[in-house]
Every structure is written in structure tokens, then in C-alpha cells.
Short mmCIF file of C-alpha atoms and ligand atoms in Angstrom, two decimals:
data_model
loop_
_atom_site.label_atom_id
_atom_site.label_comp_id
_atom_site.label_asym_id
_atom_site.label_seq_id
_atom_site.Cartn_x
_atom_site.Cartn_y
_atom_site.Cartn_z
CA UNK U 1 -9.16 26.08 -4.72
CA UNK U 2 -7.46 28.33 -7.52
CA UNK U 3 -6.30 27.65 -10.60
CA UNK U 4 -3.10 26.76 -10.15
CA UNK U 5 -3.43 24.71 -6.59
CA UNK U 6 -6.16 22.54 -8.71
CA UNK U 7 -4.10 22.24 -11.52
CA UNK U 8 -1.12 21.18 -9.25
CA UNK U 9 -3.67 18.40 -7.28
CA UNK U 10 -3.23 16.60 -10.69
CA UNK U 11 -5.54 14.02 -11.55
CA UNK U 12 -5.38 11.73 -8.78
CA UNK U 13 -6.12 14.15 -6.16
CA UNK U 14 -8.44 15.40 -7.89
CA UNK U 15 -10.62 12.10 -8.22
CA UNK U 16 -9.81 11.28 -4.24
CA UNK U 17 -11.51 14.84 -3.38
CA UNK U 18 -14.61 13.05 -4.78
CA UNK U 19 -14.27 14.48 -8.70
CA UNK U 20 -15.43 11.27 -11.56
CA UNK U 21 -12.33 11.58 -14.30
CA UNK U 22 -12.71 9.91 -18.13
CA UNK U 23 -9.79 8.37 -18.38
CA UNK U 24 -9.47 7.61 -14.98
CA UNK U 25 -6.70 8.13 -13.27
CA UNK U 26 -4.44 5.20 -12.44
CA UNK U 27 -1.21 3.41 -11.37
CA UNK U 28 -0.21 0.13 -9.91
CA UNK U 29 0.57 -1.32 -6.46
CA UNK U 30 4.39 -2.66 -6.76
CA UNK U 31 4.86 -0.41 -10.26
CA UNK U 32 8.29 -0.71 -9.41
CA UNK U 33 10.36 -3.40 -9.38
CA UNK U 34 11.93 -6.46 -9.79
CA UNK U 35 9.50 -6.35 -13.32
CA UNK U 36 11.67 -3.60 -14.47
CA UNK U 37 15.24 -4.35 -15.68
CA UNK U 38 16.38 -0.98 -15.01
CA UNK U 39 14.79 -1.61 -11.11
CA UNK U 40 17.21 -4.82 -10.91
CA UNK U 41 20.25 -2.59 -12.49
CA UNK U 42 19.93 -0.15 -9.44
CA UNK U 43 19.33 -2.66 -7.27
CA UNK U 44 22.32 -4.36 -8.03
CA UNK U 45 24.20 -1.40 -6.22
CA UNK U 46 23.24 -1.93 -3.32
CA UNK U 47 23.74 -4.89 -0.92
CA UNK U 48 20.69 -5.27 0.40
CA UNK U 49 17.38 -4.52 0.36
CA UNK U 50 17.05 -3.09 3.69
CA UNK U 51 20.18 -0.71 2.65
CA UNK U 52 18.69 -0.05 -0.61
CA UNK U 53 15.41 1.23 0.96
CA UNK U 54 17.69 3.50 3.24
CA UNK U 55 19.95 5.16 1.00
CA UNK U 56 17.30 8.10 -0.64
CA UNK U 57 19.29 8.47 -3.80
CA UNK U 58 18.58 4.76 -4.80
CA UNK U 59 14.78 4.91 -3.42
CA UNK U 60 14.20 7.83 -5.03
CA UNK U 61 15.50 6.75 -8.35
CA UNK U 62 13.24 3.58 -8.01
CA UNK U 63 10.34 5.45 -6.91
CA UNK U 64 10.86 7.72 -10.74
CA UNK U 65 11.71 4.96 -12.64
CA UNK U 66 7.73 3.46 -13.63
CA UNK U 67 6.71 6.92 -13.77
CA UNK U 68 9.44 7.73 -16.27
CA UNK U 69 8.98 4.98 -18.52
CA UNK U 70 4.45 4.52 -18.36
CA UNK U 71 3.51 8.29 -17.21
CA UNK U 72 1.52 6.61 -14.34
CA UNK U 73 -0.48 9.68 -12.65
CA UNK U 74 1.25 8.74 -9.32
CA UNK U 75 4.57 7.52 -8.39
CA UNK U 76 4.57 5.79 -4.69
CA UNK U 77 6.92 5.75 -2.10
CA UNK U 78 9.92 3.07 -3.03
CA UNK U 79 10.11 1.84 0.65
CA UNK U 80 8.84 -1.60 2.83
CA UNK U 81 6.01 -2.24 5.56
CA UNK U 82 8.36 -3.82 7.05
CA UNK U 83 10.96 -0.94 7.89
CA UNK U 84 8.72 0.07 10.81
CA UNK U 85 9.26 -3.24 12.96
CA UNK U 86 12.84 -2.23 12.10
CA UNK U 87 12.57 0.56 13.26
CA UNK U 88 11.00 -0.83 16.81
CA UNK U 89 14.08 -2.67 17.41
CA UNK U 90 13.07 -5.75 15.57
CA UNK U 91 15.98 -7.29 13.80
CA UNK U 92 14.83 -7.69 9.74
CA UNK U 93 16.30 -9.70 6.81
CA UNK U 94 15.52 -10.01 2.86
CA UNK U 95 16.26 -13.38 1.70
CA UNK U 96 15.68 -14.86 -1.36
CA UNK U 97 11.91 -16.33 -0.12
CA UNK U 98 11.26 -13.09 1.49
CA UNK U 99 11.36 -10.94 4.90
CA UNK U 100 12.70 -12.57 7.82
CA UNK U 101 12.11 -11.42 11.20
CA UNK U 102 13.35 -12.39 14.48
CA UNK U 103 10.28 -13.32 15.70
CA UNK U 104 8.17 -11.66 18.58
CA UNK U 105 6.78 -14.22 21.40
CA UNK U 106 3.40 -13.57 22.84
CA UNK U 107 4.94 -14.39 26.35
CA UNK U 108 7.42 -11.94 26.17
CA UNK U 109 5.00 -8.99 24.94
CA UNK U 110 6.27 -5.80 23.22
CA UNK U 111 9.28 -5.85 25.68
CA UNK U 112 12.68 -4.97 23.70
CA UNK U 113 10.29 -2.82 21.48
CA UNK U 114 10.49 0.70 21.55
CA UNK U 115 9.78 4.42 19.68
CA UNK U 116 13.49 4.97 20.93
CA UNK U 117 14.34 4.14 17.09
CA UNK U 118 11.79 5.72 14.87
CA UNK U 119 14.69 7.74 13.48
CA UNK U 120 15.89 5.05 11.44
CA UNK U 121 13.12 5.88 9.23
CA UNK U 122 14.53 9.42 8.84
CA UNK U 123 16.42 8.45 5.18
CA UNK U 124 12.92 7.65 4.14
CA UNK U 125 11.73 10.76 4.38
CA UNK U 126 14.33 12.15 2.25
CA UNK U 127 13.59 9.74 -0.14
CA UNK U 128 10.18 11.69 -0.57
CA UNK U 129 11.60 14.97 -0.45
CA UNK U 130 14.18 13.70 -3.77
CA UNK U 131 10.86 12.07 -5.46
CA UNK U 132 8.67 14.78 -4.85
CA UNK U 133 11.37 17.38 -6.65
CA UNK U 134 11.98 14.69 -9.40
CA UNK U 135 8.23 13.96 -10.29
CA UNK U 136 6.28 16.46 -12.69
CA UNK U 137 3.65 18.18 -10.83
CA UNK U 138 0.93 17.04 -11.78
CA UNK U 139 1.84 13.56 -10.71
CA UNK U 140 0.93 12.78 -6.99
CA UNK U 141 3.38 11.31 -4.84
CA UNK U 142 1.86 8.47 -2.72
CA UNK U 143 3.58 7.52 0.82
CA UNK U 144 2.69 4.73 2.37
CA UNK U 145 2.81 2.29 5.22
CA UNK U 146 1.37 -1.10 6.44
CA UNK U 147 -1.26 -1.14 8.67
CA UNK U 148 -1.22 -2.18 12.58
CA UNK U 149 -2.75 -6.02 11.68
CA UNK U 150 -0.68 -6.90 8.77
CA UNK U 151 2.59 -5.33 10.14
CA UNK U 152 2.03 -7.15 13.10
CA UNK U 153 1.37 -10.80 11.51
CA UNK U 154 5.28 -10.12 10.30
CA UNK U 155 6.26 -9.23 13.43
CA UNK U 156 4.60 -12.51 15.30
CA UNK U 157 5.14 -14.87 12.66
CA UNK U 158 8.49 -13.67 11.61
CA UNK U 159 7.50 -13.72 8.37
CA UNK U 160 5.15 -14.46 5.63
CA UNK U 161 2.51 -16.99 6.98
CA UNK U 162 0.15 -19.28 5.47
CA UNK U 163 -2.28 -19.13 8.89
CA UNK U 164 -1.32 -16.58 11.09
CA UNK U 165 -1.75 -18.92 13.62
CA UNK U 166 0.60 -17.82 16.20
CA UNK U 167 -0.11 -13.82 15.78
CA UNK U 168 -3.96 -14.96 16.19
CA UNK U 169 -3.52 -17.03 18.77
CA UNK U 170 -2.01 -14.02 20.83
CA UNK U 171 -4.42 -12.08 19.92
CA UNK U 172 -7.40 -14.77 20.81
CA UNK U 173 -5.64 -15.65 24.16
CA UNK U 174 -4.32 -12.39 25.05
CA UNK U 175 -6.06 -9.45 23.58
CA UNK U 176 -5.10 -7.06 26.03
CA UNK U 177 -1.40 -7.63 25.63
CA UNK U 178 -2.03 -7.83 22.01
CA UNK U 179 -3.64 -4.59 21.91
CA UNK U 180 -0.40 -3.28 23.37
CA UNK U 181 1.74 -4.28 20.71
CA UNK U 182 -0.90 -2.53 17.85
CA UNK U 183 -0.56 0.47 19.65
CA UNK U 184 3.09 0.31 19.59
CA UNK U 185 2.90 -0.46 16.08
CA UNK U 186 0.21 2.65 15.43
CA UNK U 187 2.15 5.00 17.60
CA UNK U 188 5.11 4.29 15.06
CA UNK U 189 2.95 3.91 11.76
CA UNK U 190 1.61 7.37 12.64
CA UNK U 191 5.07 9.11 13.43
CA UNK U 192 6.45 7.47 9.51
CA UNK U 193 3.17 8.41 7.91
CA UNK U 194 3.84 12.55 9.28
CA UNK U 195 6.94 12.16 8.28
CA UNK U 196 6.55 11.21 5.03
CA UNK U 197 3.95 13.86 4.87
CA UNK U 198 5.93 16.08 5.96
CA UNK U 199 8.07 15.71 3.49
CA UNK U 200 6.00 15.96 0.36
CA UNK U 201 3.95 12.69 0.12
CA UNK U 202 0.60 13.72 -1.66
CA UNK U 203 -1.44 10.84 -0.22
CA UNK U 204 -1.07 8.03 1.60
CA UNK U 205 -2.39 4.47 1.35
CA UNK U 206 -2.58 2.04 4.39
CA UNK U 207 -1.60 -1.59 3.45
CA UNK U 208 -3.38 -4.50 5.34
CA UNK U 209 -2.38 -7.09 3.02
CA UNK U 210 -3.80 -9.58 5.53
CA UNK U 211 -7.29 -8.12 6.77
CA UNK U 212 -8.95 -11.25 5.16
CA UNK U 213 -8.22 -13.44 7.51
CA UNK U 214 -10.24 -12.73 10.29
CA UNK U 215 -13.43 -13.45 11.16
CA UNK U 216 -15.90 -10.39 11.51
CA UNK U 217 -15.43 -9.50 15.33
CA UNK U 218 -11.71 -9.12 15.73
CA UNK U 219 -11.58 -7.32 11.94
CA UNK U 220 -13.59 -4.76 13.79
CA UNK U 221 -11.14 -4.84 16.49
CA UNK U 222 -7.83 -5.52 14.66
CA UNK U 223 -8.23 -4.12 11.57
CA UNK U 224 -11.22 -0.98 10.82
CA UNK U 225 -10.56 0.14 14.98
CA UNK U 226 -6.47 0.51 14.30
CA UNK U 227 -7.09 2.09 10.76
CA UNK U 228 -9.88 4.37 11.82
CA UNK U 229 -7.49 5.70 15.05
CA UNK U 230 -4.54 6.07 12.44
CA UNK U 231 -7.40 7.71 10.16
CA UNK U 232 -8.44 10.32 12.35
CA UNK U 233 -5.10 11.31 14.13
CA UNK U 234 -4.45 12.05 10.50
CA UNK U 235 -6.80 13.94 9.59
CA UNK U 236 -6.35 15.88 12.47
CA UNK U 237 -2.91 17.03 11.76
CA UNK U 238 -2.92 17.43 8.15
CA UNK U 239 -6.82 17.57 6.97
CA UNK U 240 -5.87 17.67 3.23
CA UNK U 241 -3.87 15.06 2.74
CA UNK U 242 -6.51 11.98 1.19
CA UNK U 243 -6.19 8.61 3.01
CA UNK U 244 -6.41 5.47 0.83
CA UNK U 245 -7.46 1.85 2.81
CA UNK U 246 -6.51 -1.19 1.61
CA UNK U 247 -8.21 -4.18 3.67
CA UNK U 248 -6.83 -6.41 1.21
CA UNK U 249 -9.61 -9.76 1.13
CA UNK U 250 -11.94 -7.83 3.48
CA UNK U 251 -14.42 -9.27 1.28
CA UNK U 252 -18.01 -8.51 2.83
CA UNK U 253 -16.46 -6.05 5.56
CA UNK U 254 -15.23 -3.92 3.25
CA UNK U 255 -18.52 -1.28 3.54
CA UNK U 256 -18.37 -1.71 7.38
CA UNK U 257 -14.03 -0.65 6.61
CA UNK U 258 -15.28 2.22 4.78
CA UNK U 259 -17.80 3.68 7.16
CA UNK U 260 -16.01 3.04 9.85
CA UNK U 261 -12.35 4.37 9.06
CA UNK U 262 -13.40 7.49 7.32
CA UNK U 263 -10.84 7.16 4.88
CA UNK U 264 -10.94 9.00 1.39
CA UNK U 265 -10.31 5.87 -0.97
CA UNK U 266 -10.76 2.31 -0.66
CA UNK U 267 -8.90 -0.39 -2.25
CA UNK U 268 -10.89 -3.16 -3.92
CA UNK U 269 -9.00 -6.12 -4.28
CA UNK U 270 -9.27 -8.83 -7.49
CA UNK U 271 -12.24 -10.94 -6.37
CA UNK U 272 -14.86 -8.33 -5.27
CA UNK U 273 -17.49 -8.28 -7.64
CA UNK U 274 -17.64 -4.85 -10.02
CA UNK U 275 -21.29 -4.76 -8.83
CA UNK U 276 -19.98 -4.17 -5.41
CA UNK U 277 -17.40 -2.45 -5.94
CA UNK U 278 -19.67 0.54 -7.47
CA UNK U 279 -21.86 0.21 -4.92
CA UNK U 280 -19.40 1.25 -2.59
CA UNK U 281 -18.30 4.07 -4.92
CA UNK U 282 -21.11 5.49 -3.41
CA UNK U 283 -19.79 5.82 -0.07
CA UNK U 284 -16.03 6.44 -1.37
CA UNK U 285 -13.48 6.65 -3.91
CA UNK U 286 -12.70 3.25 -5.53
CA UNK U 287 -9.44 2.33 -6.60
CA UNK U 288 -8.96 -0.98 -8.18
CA UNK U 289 -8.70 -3.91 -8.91
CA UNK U 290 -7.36 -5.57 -11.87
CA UNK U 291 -5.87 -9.08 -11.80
CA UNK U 292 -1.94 -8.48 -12.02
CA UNK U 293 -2.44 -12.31 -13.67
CA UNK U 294 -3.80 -10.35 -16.62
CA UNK U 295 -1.38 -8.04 -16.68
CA UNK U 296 1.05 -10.77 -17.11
CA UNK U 297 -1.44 -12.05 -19.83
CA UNK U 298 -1.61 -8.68 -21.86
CA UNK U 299 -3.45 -9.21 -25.16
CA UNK U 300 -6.83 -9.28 -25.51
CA UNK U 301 -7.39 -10.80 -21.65
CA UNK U 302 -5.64 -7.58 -20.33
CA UNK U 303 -7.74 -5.62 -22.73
CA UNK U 304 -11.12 -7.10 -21.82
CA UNK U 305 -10.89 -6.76 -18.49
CA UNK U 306 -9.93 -3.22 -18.10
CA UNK U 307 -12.69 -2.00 -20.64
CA UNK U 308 -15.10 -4.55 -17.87
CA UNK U 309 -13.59 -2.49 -15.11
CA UNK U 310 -14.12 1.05 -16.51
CA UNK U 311 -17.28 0.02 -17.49
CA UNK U 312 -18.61 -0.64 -14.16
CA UNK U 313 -16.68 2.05 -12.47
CA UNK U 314 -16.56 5.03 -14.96
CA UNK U 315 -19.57 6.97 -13.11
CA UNK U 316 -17.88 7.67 -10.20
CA UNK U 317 -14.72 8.80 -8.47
CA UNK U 318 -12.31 5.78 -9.55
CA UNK U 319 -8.67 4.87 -9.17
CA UNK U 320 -7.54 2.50 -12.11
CA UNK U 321 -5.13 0.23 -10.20
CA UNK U 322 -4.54 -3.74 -9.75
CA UNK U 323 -6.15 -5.92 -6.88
CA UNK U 324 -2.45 -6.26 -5.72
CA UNK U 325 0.59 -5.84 -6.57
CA UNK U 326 2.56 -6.44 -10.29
CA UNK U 327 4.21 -9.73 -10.36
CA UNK U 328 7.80 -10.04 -10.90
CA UNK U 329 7.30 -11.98 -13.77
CA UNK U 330 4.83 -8.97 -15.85
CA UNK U 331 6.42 -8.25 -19.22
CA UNK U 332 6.64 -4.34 -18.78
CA UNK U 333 5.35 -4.22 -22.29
CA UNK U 334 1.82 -4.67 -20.79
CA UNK U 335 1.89 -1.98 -18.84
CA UNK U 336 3.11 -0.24 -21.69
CA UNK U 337 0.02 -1.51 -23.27
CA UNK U 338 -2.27 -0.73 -20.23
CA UNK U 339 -1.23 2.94 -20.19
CA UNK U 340 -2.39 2.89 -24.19
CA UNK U 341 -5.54 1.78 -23.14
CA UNK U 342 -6.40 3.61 -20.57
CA UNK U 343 -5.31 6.98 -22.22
CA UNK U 344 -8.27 6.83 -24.02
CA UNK U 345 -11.96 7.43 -22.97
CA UNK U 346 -14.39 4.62 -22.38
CA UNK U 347 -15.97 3.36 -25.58
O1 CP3 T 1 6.33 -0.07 -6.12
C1 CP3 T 1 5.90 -0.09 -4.97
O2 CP3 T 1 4.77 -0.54 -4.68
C2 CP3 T 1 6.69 0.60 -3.87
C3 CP3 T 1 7.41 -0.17 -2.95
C4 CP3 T 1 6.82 -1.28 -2.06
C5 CP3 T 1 7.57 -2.42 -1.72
N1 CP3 T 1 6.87 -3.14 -0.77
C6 CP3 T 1 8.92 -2.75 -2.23
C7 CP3 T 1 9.38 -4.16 -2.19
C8 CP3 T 1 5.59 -1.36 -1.38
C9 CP3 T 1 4.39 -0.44 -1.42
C10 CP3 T 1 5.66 -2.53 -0.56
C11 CP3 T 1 4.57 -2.94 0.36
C12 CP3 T 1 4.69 -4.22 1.07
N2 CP3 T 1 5.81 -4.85 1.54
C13 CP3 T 1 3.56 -4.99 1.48
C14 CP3 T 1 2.12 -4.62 1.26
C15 CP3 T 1 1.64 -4.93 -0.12
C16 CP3 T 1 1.53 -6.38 -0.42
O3 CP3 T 1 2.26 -6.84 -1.33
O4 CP3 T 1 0.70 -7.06 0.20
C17 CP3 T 1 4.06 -6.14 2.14
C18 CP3 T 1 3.24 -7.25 2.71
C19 CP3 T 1 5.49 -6.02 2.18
C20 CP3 T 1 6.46 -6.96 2.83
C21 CP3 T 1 7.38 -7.57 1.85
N3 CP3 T 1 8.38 -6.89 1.21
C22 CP3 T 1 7.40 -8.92 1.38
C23 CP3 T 1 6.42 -9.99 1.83
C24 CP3 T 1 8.43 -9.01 0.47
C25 CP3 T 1 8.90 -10.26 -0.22
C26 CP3 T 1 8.01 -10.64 -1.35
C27 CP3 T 1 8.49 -9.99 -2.61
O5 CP3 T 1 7.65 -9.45 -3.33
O6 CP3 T 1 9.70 -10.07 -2.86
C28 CP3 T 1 9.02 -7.72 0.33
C29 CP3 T 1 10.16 -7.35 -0.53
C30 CP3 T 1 9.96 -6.20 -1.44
N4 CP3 T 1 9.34 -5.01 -1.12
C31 CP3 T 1 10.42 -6.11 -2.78
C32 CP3 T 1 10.07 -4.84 -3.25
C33 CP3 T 1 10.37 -4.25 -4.60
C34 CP3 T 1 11.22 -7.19 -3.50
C35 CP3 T 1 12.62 -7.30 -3.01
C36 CP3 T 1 13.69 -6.87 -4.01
O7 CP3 T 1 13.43 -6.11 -4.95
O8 CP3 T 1 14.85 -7.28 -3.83
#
């Protein structure tokens, strides 16, 4: 790589390719957002959310806005897992507790699903096209999508679940027919993903907010065999574009995630251990994994922590990110305070 191509990687592609960066470099699942007053400002033009996601000038703008104001070293995608069940024909909502879907019913199958719509997710990928020509270069833009299990537990329960028990019970009872609708859900995860690629995205990271909840022989089948397919028909098409996994709560399986998927980065989320989470450093990048509840502590908490995390994770190729996502209620003066901290080198 020259020069200039290196220089315009910018520090988080740089650490995904396997470099170890002091500071590291870092930004925050859900940096933007309802957190921000000037996120709820733009979002006050439009309607919706679904319609806010969809019109690029407003997606972009939210997509800039955390980068703008904290210097983050990447900006991601302002978008939702949830547009690609849209986008199969599934009717979506935004209420006030959440996404509501009209559900999918095991004994129907995937039928009235269908690629026939994928180009509803076209406005998205002008969204990365504005982003990418608003961001400086050195700051990566990340695209994004959820992955095949987690997209699907929407899709089943028609919502936000506290069991899954429906979307596991199809998949327990009928995994052939279950397997359909993941592949229906991949085929469509991997057409947004090259689009947003396409586009400009930098990176991408995989979501599977819900990969804890299975027990270890259908997370080989439901969650590491979906990722690893979307993994490698990625790699195939555009080999330099790093892959970040997620497996949110994968807890013990996250090695077996790693291995198995192939991916460039892996997401450790709030209660894996730092020991462990170097440990896999030596397989892959880690990215991770403050508490956003100290975040929305800031102080000394906030401060403590991130100097524990750095510690532990300094000697290797490291992401400085949260477990999951900022919570609405984060005074953005911590992250103001976060990105003071972490512009410094480890003590
Ligand atoms: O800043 C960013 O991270 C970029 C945008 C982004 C959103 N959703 C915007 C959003 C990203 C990366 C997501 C991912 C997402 N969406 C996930 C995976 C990560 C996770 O949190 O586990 C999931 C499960 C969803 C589905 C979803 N979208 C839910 C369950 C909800 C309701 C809960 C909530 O936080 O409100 C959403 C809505 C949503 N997606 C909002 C935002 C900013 C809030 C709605 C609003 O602003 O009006």
C-alpha cells in the first residue's frame, strides 16, 4: 500500500488490517441519536422513522452529526436492521416502545416474502454515497446490517422479544423451513451489504444482537453458519473491505464465532472478561466493550474503566467501542469526555 492509500485507510482500517494503534482507534455503536439534541431536531422533520431512514439527505446528516461534534475515527451508516424485512415485503412500524412487525407464522413459511423489493433499500445507498463525500478522509465509513438470526427473531416475533420463543420454536420444530427463511434473509442481507459497499461504506459490521440466546448447537447452525456464508460471499466480491462480527452475548462461543466466520473484527460485548477478550485478540481484531451504563455515569467510573480496558487491550489490534449501543439517556458531555481520554496514550 502507498502512501497516500494508507494514509486514506485512516486509523480504523488500519487497526482491522491487523496494525496495534496507541490511542486506539474508536467510536460507539448507536453514536447517533436520540442522545444528541441536534439528532432529535432533524428528526423532528421527518414523520417517521422508517421515512427518515429513507430520505439520504436526513440519514446522511445524522450519520455526520457525532462525527462532527466528538471526531469519532468512524462515522456508521444512519440506517435500521430492520429495513431489510421491509424490504422482503414485511410491513414495519416505529412506535413509541419500538419496531413493530406484522408478524411471520411458521405455518405459513417465507410465502409473501420476496427479493422482488430489495430496491427499497436503494435511498440507503445514497445515504452512503452523501456520508462518504461529507466525512474527512481519514474517517472510515462503517455500513452495516443485522445478521440472518437476529433479523429473523423480528421478523417471527414481530418485534422485540423477551424469549424468542416462537422464532425458536420454528426453528426447533421446523428447521428445514426455517433454514429457508435465513436464506431469504442472507440472500437480501448480502444484496444491502454490496450495495452499501458499493457505494462507499469502508467496513461493515454484522449485528446479531440476539446470538446469546441459543444454546451451542443451533448457534453453530443459526448464527456462526449464516455469518460465515455472508462472510465469505463477501470476501469474495470485494476482498478488501474488513468484516466486523458482532454475536452480541455469544459468551463462550465467541472463539468458535471467530474461527469459524473468518471475519476481520469481533465485537466483545460488556460482560466478557478483558482476560478473554485479549485472548481472542490473538485470533482477531477486538473491538469493544465498554458499559454504555458508564458512559451515562461519566466521572471517574467512565474514566476507570476505559484506562481498565486499554490496559488489557493496548497490545494488540483494538477497536475502542461500547458493549452496545449509547443509551438515550447519555449526557453527550461524556462522550465529549471519552474522546479527551482516549486522545491520549495509555499511562
Ligand atoms: O448510530 C448508529 O448506530 C446508526 C444507526 C442504527 C440504528 N439502529 C438507528 C436507530 C443502527 C446501527 C441500528 C441497529 C439496530 N437496530 C439493531 C442492532 C443493534 C442493537 O441495538 O442491538 C437493532 C436490534 C435494531 C432494531 C431497532 N431499531 C430497535 C429494537 C429499535 C427500538 C429501540 C430504540 O433504541 O429505540 C430501533 C429504533 C432505532 N434505530 C432508533 C435509532 C436511532 C431510535 C428511533 C428514533 O430515533 O426515533
Amino acid at each position: 500500500m502507498d502512501a497516500m492509500s494508507s494514509a486514506k485507510a485512516g486509523r480504523l482500517l488500519r487497526v482491522l488490517a491487523g496494525e496495534t494503534l496507541d490511542p486506539p482507534p474508536w467510536w460507539l455503536m448507536r453514536q447517533a441519536g436520540r442522545y444528541l439534541p441536534e439528532y432529535r431536531a432533524l428528526r423532528a422533520k421527518a414523520d417517521d422513522f422508517v421515512q427518515f431512514c429513507l430520505t439520504p439527505g436526513l440519514a446522511a446528516e445524522a450519520t455526520l452529526q457525532p462525527v462532527q461534534r466528538f471526531g469519532m475515527d468512524a462515522a456508521i451508516l444512519f440506517a435500521d436492521i430492520l429495513l431489510v424485512p421491509r424490504a422482503l415485503g414485511q410491513p414495519l412500524e416505529f412506535g413509541d416502545d419500538g419496531p413493530g412487525l406484522e408478524r411471520i407464522e411458521e405455518r405459513n413459511g417465507t410465502a409473501g416474502l420476496s427479493l422482488a423489493g430489495v430496491s427499497s433499500l436503494d435511498p440507503v445507498y445514497e445515504t452512503v454515497r452523501l456520508s462518504r463525500a461529507g466525512l474527512p478522509r481519514d474517517t472510515a465509513l462503517i455500513g452495516f446490517a443485522g445478521a440472518p438470526w437476529t433479523v429473523a427473531t423480528y421478523m417471527v416475533e414481530g418485534g422485540s422479544s423477551r424469549d424468542f420463543r416462537r422464532t425458536k420454536a420454528w426453528a426447533y420444530r421446523d428447521p428445514a423451513g426455517f433454514a429457508g427463511l435465513l436464506e431469504l434473509i442472507g440472500e437480501a442481507t448480502f444484496a444491502y451489504l454490496s450495495g452499501q459497499i458499493m457505494a462507499g461504506a469502508d467496513a461493515v459490521q454484522l449485528f446479531d444482537s440476539w446470538a446469546g440466546v441459543l444454546p451451542e448447537v443451533e448457534f453453530d447452525r443459526w448464527v456462526v453458519a449464516p455469518a460465515r456464508q455472508l462472510a465469505d460471499r463477501l470476501k469474495r466480491a470485494f476482498p478488501a473491505v474488513p468484516i466486523i462480527g458482532f454475536p452480541r452475548g455469544a459468551g463462550q462461543l465467541y472463539e468458535r464465532y471467530a474461527a469459524a466466520t473468518g471475519v476481520d473484527a469481533i465485537g466483545v460485548d460488556t460482560v466478557v472478561p478483558l482476560a478473554e477478550a485479549r485472548r481472542l485478540q490473538g485470533r482477531v481484531c477486538v473491538q469493544g466493550n465498554l458499559d454504555p451504563v458508564s458512559l451515562l455515569v461519566g466521572g471517574v467510573p467512565l474514566a476507570d474503566s476505559v484506562k481498565a480496558i486499554r490496559e488489557a487491550l493496548a497490545g494488540g489490534p483494538f477497536v475502542f467501542n461500547l458493549g452496545h449501543g449509547v443509551l438515550p439517556q447519555t449526557p453527550p458531555e461524556h462522550v465529549a469526555e471519552l474522546a479527551r481520554l482516549l486522545a491520549s496514550p495509555a499511562a
